[in-house]
Structure formats: structure tokens, C-alpha cells
Amino acid sequence: MNAFSAHYFDGITSRMHAVTVSRDGAGSVRVSGDGIERLAPAADLRLSPRLGRTPRTIAFTDGARLLVSDHPLLDDWFPSEDRLLRLVDRLERHAHAVAASIALCVAALVAAVVWGIPWAADRIAGQVPLAVEAKLGEGVLGQLDQYFGFEPSTLAAEREAELRSRFARVVAAAAMADTHRLEFRSAEEIGANALALPGGTIVVTDQLVDVLSDDRAFDAIVAHELGHQRHRHALRQTLRSSFVIVLAAFFAGDVSAASSVVVGVPTFLLQSHYSRGFEEESDRHAFDTLEAMGESPAWFAEAMRGLNEAHEDYGEEVKYLSTHPTGAERIAAAEAAGAAFLERHPEKFREVPGYDACEDEGICEDDEYEDEDEDCDDCAEAEVDCADDGVDAEPGDCPIET
Amino acid sequence: MHEDVIGAPAPPPLPPAAGDAQHWWPAPSPPPAPLVEHRFSFHGDAREYFRIWIVNLALGILTLGIYSAWAKVRTQRYFHGNTRLAGVPFEFLAKPWPILKGRLIAVTLFVAYVLASQFSLAWQFALIGVVLLATPWLLVRGLAFRARYSAWRGLVFRFIPDYGEAYIRYLLLLIPTVLTLGMLYPWVQGQQKRFIVEHHRYGGHGFRFLVSSGRFYIPYLIAWGVMTALIFVFFFAVAALAAASALSGKGNGTPPVWIMMTIVGGFYAGYFVIFVFLQAALLNLVYNHVDIGGRRLRSTLKGHRLLAIYALNTLAVLASAGLLIPWAKIRLARYRAESLSLLAADDLEGLVAERAGEIDATAAEVDGLFDIDIGL
């Protein structure tokens, strides 16, 4: 077969001519039929690259063109110099090349998410001057005060001073610059919480101070927040989220108007994945700082339990929105760190949460009492009274804790 | 063995007395020529396009993005070449180099922005200002590029650049839009669509846009109204739930989380539905009022069909980690082509090339330095 049918357009009008294309021996191409009779050297014609089963065009130098369906003869007659596109066409038709492409793209996507984005975001975060970050943080605190119902703290001045001095000790134990500021706020809506703002400020809510059973739990919380500060998590999180959006937009392209959903869901999932990593890093920072202060990391577990209980009182949706999802694993990790601490410092066994003199050492108040005065049978009862309502019993009846 | 390119059957005649069609037709020439509906159709295949897409993506990754310009040409050629009007495919004629140039400029701007954000806020805002100021210009360049390299029946489209108008409609009109709290937005949208349509040319005819910008208020007002109702229902549901759980006095006075999540999810779903219906209405409004030398486009997009396509596309893309993106794009392109047709009294054989008709002084510049394609 030495001819094929095609449709010819002269490039001047939209008139379509059904023609036959044939080739003579001298390398010329003849187009004839439907009022067209045209001869041109094959070397002057340009064939569009092969692309699936898409119709192809053969362009004349004067703008006229032939429209043909893909045909094996075409590439013989009009060999293309474009080796790149010939290669691409072969790859697209080759099952192994397609499989390799899928593997490469999936691997690249996974690598970008697991290593690429954190790496790039952290490198850039390292370049951001602290002054810029501090500016950002000021803006955030202003917004919290304005829109999230943050009120000035109602803590008593002595109590605040006490906590501030504890904070200074935690900062010193963590060997961090004393540029870190501590802010107290009353936040009824958000409840018990602490936040690390970009630029070094830590915000603690009055509600958090109220729920912590022990000041060492407060140390644990601020040590955790200082971990966020040391590793600049707020800034890194912001940068990572922006990179995730860029990446997702690149892959999703112009799929649909739904692309906001297509971009939004992976962004959300990855963000929570990244922030879980940051929480763990800050937890470890809290354990190390507590240890440096000679306090047990188990105080962090105690603080988390306090927060959990407080948020159950507040209602579940608050727990959902909380920036510190309190997982059982994090409490377990703190407990484990506390146990290791106790092994290294057995003398500190009285200074861990849940220490019970009676159970742990056999120094029970009842026994103590009986040792001193065996006749006093009623005393145990009196003690119960004291614990229950403390009103009926006379002050003198109650055993005084030492 | 040879299969004809123009294998599509002869376009079916328009059903007689199609109500609307007569209404659209402003005073037909004396002997009323019978209108013919020339259909658009899409012949792409998801499996075939998947191979093209994945190889493009892989080569783009291997060449650190340089290949993306070639990939874009291949993708555009695929979608143009598989879209046919009256059985004849469109063509995309651009070369990769101008696209690569456009992308390099865009990437440079982005990197400059990221760098500037590290050094000073002033520089960052200056760059945002530059991009904002350049947007209308870039838009015009992009439209001109796409028109010039799109062809049908051997004739290319044209977009006549008018930068002054572009700055008025895409930048200056933003000010009154903001001042009126968005109430002017539908009208501005209409003005922008009119700008895009009326500066296009094909086959010796300038496109005309036969609808006033005020008409854009109808779909927007409906969408805003439904949106307001949705917000009302949302707050009512939350309030009712809170009251119910307070009355029951059970637990700690807050409703279960899953109910809250369902309500929030329902709200977003409602927003999505409104958005898609609005989009269908706007596309129909624009296409149905485009006149090309007495020929009219007819778009019959249905909101619910579009919604079904978008919803399934979104689920498929998410569930396949993106691997079904080609399938999603093909489905959308097919529906959009099938919903579009051209009503004409002629057989479309008598159109003439732009250069044979009016030659615009600016025609020479398109091959110049600024022949770039924007839009990543």
C-alpha cells in the first residue's frame, strides 16, 4: 500500500477536502482529490509526533495541513528528528516502562512526604531570623487575645510569682536562653492548655494551673512547651504545611473544582502526622529537663492525666480541638522514663507522683498511731471523720501528718 | 484498514422548535436557514491517557521539572486532539520552549518570594505587589498564547491583547468590589467574562458576548440565598442538639462527637454542592451567550451530573493516592464536551483565516520575547 486517505485544509479557509496522499519514487508527496492537486517534497513536510491514537497532522510550509489518523506508514514517510519524543512515545507504549514510571512516582511521592518536606522546611526554618519569628508570635498572641476569648489572668500575684520562679528554674535546667517569656491567660473557652508561640513565648491558662495537682506537673508542662520552642516547632509546622499544599496541588493539578478537597484531606492527615512527631520530640525534651532538675519524668504523665480529666469535664469536642491530643502512649512513655529515672536515683522514691507512704514504705498513719498509743481505738474513727467532713471532729482528735 | 479521522456520523439536525433556540436567535437573515447543531465530542481514553500522564510525571521527576514543559505540550495535544467539533479534532500547536520559559519565570518569582520572606517583610510585600500588578498582563499573555496555538480546521484562534481593559477589569474593579462588601462581585465577574470572550477571534469573526453583566446576579443570588439557608440550618441543628443534650441531662451536657462531626461534614458537603451548581450555571450562562459570526454555542451542563462526576473523581483520587487523576480528568473532559454544541446555519466550511481577514498590528509581537505561557 503506497497511499492513504486524509483530510486537507489549505490554512486559508475552513474548507475540508477529502484527499488521497501518495508518494512517488523521487521523495515527493502528492495530495489529490476533491479539487486539490498538490505536490511537495516529503522533506518539507512536518509530521506531528505520535501520541496515543490521537489524530496526527502533516504541516506544509505555507500553513496548509493534512489531518490523518495514526498509521504505520506515516513515520516511514516522514521520519522525525525529534528523538526525545520518539523515545517518550515508545515508553508510553511499553508496559514495563509504565510500571517503572508508576513505581518511580509513588516512591518519589512517599520520599517527598517522609523526608523531602520535613528536610526542606527545617532547612528554611533554620534560616529564619529569630526576630522575624518573634514578630510572628506577637501577632499570634494578639489574635488569641482578640478572637479566642483570652482574658487577663486572675491568678493571685504570689502564686504567679511562684510559678514564674519555677519557670525560670526549668529554663535554666534546660540550658536555654532566658529570652523565653511566660504569659498567663484566663481562657474559659479553651480550658486547661499551654501553647508555645513562635518566637519564644509560652502561654499557660489559669485553667491549667488549677487542674495540676502538683507544681512539679507544672514544671513538666512548661518543659514540654520549651521543647517546642527549642526545636522551633511552630515555625517548622507552618512551613511543612505550606510545602504539603504545594506538593498536593502539583499532583492533583486541575482535576476538578473539588481540588480543594483533594488537596485539603492529605494536607490535614500529613499535618497531624507531623505534629505527632513534634509532640514526641517535646515530650522527650520535657523528660530530659525534668531529669536535669532532679525531678521524675513521671510528673509529665501526672500532668497529662490531669489535663485528660479536665478536658473530660469540659466536653469531648474540646478534646478534639485541643492542640495536645493526650494519647495513652505518651503517658506510658512518661511512666517508662519515670521508672528508669527511679532506677538511677533510688533515693528519690518519695518524690514521684503516686507515692504513698503507707503502701510503699509501710508507714501508714494508722500503724503510726497505734505504735504511739495502742489504747486509742477510736482514733482511727476520728481520723475518718476528719477526712470525710472535718467539721464534727475536734481539731485535737485528728492525727497531724508529719 | 485505514480508519478515517472524521469517523463521526453527520451531525444530527437540531430538534425542531427547540423553544429556547428560537428565542436566542436574533432576527435571522431573510430566508431562515435551518439551524444545525454541530456537536462537540471527546474521544480520549483513560487507560491511554494514564500511560501518557504517568510517563510525563516520571520524566518530570527525573529531570527535576524541566520536562514538565514537554509534558504540558503532550497533555494539551492529547486533550485538544481528542476533542472534536462536528467530527473534526482541535489541534494544540505550541512548542515546549515558551512554556519552559514561563515556568522558569514563575519558579524564579516563587524562590524570590521565599528568600525575601526570610530577609524582610517589606521585600515580601513588594514582591506580592509586583505579582498583583503583573497579574492582568500575565492573564492577557496567557490567553493570547493559548488562542494562538489552538487550531481547528487548519485555522488558529486569536486573542487581541488589550492591557488597559485587562487592568480595569481585573485590578481596578477590585476596589469597588471590596468597598461594596462583594455585592458588586457578580457584575465584575460578568465584565471579566465579557473581556475574555469579546477579545477572541476565529475564522474571520470576533466573538460577541450577548448578555449583560447584570445577568450574573441571578446564579450568584440563588447560591448566596441557599448558602444563607444552609448556615441557618447548621446553627439550628447545633443549637437543637445542645438543647436536647442539656435537657436529657445525661453525661456532661455535650453531644457525642460523632454527631458534631456529622453536622460539620454535612455543612461542608452542602457548601460543595452549592459551589458545583453555581459553577454549572455560570458555565452555561457564559457559553450560551457566545456568538461567533451568527453561530451560537449551546451548553447544557447539569449541576447534578457535574456534582456526581466531581464527587466520584474526588473520592477516586483520594483513595488511589492520585493514580486515578487521569481517569478523573478524562471523565470531566468527556462530560464537558458532550454538553457543548455549536448552532449554525452553515456547514462551517466558509470560515477564513484571521490573517486573510483583518490583520492586527500587534500580531507580529506574539512571537517575540514575551511569548510565554503562564499558569503552572
CSV table of C-alpha atoms in Angstrom, one decimal, chain B residues 214-360:
chain,number,residue,atom,x,y,z
B,214,GLY,CA,-26.3,42.1,35.4
B,215,ARG,CA,-27.5,38.6,34.5
B,216,PHE,CA,-24.6,37.2,36.6
B,217,TYR,CA,-26.5,38.2,39.7
B,218,ILE,CA,-29.2,35.5,39.2
B,219,PRO,CA,-27.0,32.5,39.8
B,220,TYR,CA,-25.0,34.3,42.5
B,221,LEU,CA,-28.1,35.4,44.4
B,222,ILE,CA,-29.5,31.9,44.3
B,223,ALA,CA,-26.2,30.5,45.5
B,224,TRP,CA,-26.0,33.1,48.3
B,225,GLY,CA,-29.6,32.5,49.3
B,226,VAL,CA,-29.1,28.7,49.6
B,227,MET,CA,-25.8,29.3,51.4
B,228,THR,CA,-27.6,31.6,53.9
B,229,ALA,CA,-30.3,28.9,54.4
B,230,LEU,CA,-27.5,26.3,54.9
B,231,ILE,CA,-25.8,28.4,57.5
B,232,PHE,CA,-29.2,28.9,59.3
B,233,VAL,CA,-29.9,25.1,59.3
B,234,PHE,CA,-26.4,24.4,60.5
B,235,PHE,CA,-26.7,26.7,63.5
B,236,PHE,CA,-30.2,25.5,64.2
B,237,ALA,CA,-29.0,21.9,64.2
B,238,VAL,CA,-26.2,22.7,66.6
B,239,ALA,CA,-28.5,24.7,68.9
B,240,ALA,CA,-31.1,22.0,68.9
B,241,LEU,CA,-28.6,19.3,69.7
B,242,ALA,CA,-27.1,21.3,72.5
B,243,ALA,CA,-30.6,21.9,73.9
B,244,ALA,CA,-31.5,18.3,73.6
B,245,SER,CA,-28.5,17.0,75.4
B,246,ALA,CA,-28.8,19.7,78.1
B,247,LEU,CA,-32.4,18.6,78.7
B,248,SER,CA,-31.6,14.9,78.8
B,249,GLY,CA,-29.1,15.8,81.5
B,250,LYS,CA,-27.2,12.7,80.6
B,251,GLY,CA,-23.4,12.6,80.6
B,252,ASN,CA,-21.7,16.0,80.9
B,253,GLY,CA,-24.0,18.1,78.8
B,254,THR,CA,-22.3,17.9,75.5
B,255,PRO,CA,-23.5,15.9,72.5
B,256,PRO,CA,-21.4,12.9,71.2
B,257,VAL,CA,-18.5,13.9,69.0
B,258,TRP,CA,-19.7,11.9,66.0
B,259,ILE,CA,-22.9,13.9,65.8
B,260,MET,CA,-21.0,17.1,65.8
B,261,MET,CA,-18.7,15.7,63.1
B,262,THR,CA,-21.7,14.7,61.0
B,263,ILE,CA,-23.1,18.2,61.2
B,264,VAL,CA,-19.8,19.8,60.3
B,265,GLY,CA,-19.4,17.3,57.5
B,266,GLY,CA,-22.9,18.0,56.2
B,267,PHE,CA,-22.2,21.7,56.2
B,268,TYR,CA,-19.1,21.2,54.0
B,269,ALA,CA,-20.9,18.8,51.7
B,270,GLY,CA,-23.7,21.4,51.3
B,271,TYR,CA,-21.1,24.1,50.5
B,272,PHE,CA,-19.6,21.8,47.9
B,273,VAL,CA,-23.0,21.1,46.3
B,274,ILE,CA,-23.8,24.8,46.1
B,275,PHE,CA,-20.3,25.5,44.6
B,276,VAL,CA,-20.8,22.9,41.8
B,277,PHE,CA,-24.3,24.0,40.9
B,278,LEU,CA,-23.1,27.6,40.8
B,279,GLN,CA,-20.2,26.6,38.5
B,280,ALA,CA,-22.5,24.7,36.1
B,281,ALA,CA,-24.9,27.7,36.0
B,282,LEU,CA,-22.1,30.2,35.3
B,283,LEU,CA,-20.5,28.0,32.6
B,284,ASN,CA,-23.9,27.6,30.9
B,285,LEU,CA,-24.5,31.4,31.2
B,286,VAL,CA,-21.2,32.2,29.5
B,287,TYR,CA,-21.2,29.6,26.8
B,288,ASN,CA,-24.9,30.1,25.8
B,289,HIS,CA,-24.2,33.7,25.0
B,290,VAL,CA,-21.2,33.4,22.9
B,291,ASP,CA,-21.8,34.5,19.3
B,292,ILE,CA,-19.3,33.7,16.5
B,293,GLY,CA,-20.4,35.4,13.4
B,294,GLY,CA,-24.0,34.4,13.9
B,295,ARG,CA,-23.2,31.0,15.2
B,296,ARG,CA,-24.0,30.3,18.8
B,297,LEU,CA,-22.6,27.9,21.4
B,298,ARG,CA,-25.0,25.9,23.4
B,299,SER,CA,-24.0,24.4,26.8
B,300,THR,CA,-26.3,22.1,28.6
B,301,LEU,CA,-24.3,21.3,31.8
B,302,LYS,CA,-26.4,19.9,34.5
B,303,GLY,CA,-25.5,20.7,38.1
B,304,HIS,CA,-26.3,17.2,39.4
B,305,ARG,CA,-24.4,15.4,36.7
B,306,LEU,CA,-21.4,17.6,37.3
B,307,LEU,CA,-21.7,17.0,41.0
B,308,ALA,CA,-21.7,13.3,40.6
B,309,ILE,CA,-18.6,13.5,38.4
B,310,TYR,CA,-16.8,15.8,40.9
B,311,ALA,CA,-17.8,13.7,43.9
B,312,LEU,CA,-16.7,10.4,42.4
B,313,ASN,CA,-13.5,12.0,41.0
B,314,THR,CA,-12.6,13.3,44.4
B,315,LEU,CA,-13.1,10.0,46.1
B,316,ALA,CA,-11.2,8.1,43.4
B,317,VAL,CA,-8.3,10.5,43.5
B,318,LEU,CA,-8.0,10.4,47.3
B,319,ALA,CA,-8.4,6.6,47.5
B,320,SER,CA,-5.8,5.9,44.8
B,321,ALA,CA,-3.2,8.4,46.2
B,322,GLY,CA,-3.6,10.3,42.9
B,323,LEU,CA,-3.2,7.4,40.5
B,324,LEU,CA,-6.8,7.9,39.2
B,325,ILE,CA,-6.2,11.5,38.3
B,326,PRO,CA,-6.1,10.7,34.6
B,327,TRP,CA,-9.3,8.8,34.8
B,328,ALA,CA,-10.9,11.7,36.6
B,329,LYS,CA,-9.7,14.3,34.0
B,330,ILE,CA,-11.0,12.2,31.1
B,331,ARG,CA,-14.4,11.8,32.7
B,332,LEU,CA,-14.7,15.5,33.2
B,333,ALA,CA,-13.5,16.4,29.7
B,334,ARG,CA,-15.9,13.9,28.2
B,335,TYR,CA,-18.9,15.3,30.0
B,336,ARG,CA,-18.0,18.9,29.3
B,337,ALA,CA,-17.5,18.2,25.6
B,338,GLU,CA,-20.8,16.2,25.4
B,339,SER,CA,-22.7,19.1,26.9
B,340,LEU,CA,-21.5,21.6,24.3
B,341,SER,CA,-22.5,22.2,20.8
B,342,LEU,CA,-22.4,24.9,18.1
B,343,LEU,CA,-25.6,26.0,16.5
B,344,ALA,CA,-25.1,27.3,13.0
B,345,ALA,CA,-27.0,27.7,9.8
B,346,ASP,CA,-24.0,26.7,7.7
B,347,ASP,CA,-21.7,23.7,7.4
B,348,LEU,CA,-18.7,25.6,8.9
B,349,GLU,CA,-16.8,25.3,5.6
B,350,GLY,CA,-16.7,29.0,4.8
B,351,LEU,CA,-14.7,30.4,7.7
B,352,VAL,CA,-11.5,32.3,6.7
B,353,ALA,CA,-8.1,32.5,8.4
B,354,GLU,CA,-7.6,35.5,10.6
B,355,ARG,CA,-4.5,36.7,8.7
B,356,ALA,CA,-6.5,36.7,5.4
B,357,GLY,CA,-9.1,38.9,7.1
B,358,GLU,CA,-8.1,41.8,9.4
B,359,ILE,CA,-4.5,41.9,10.3
B,360,ASP,CA,-3.8,43.4,13.6
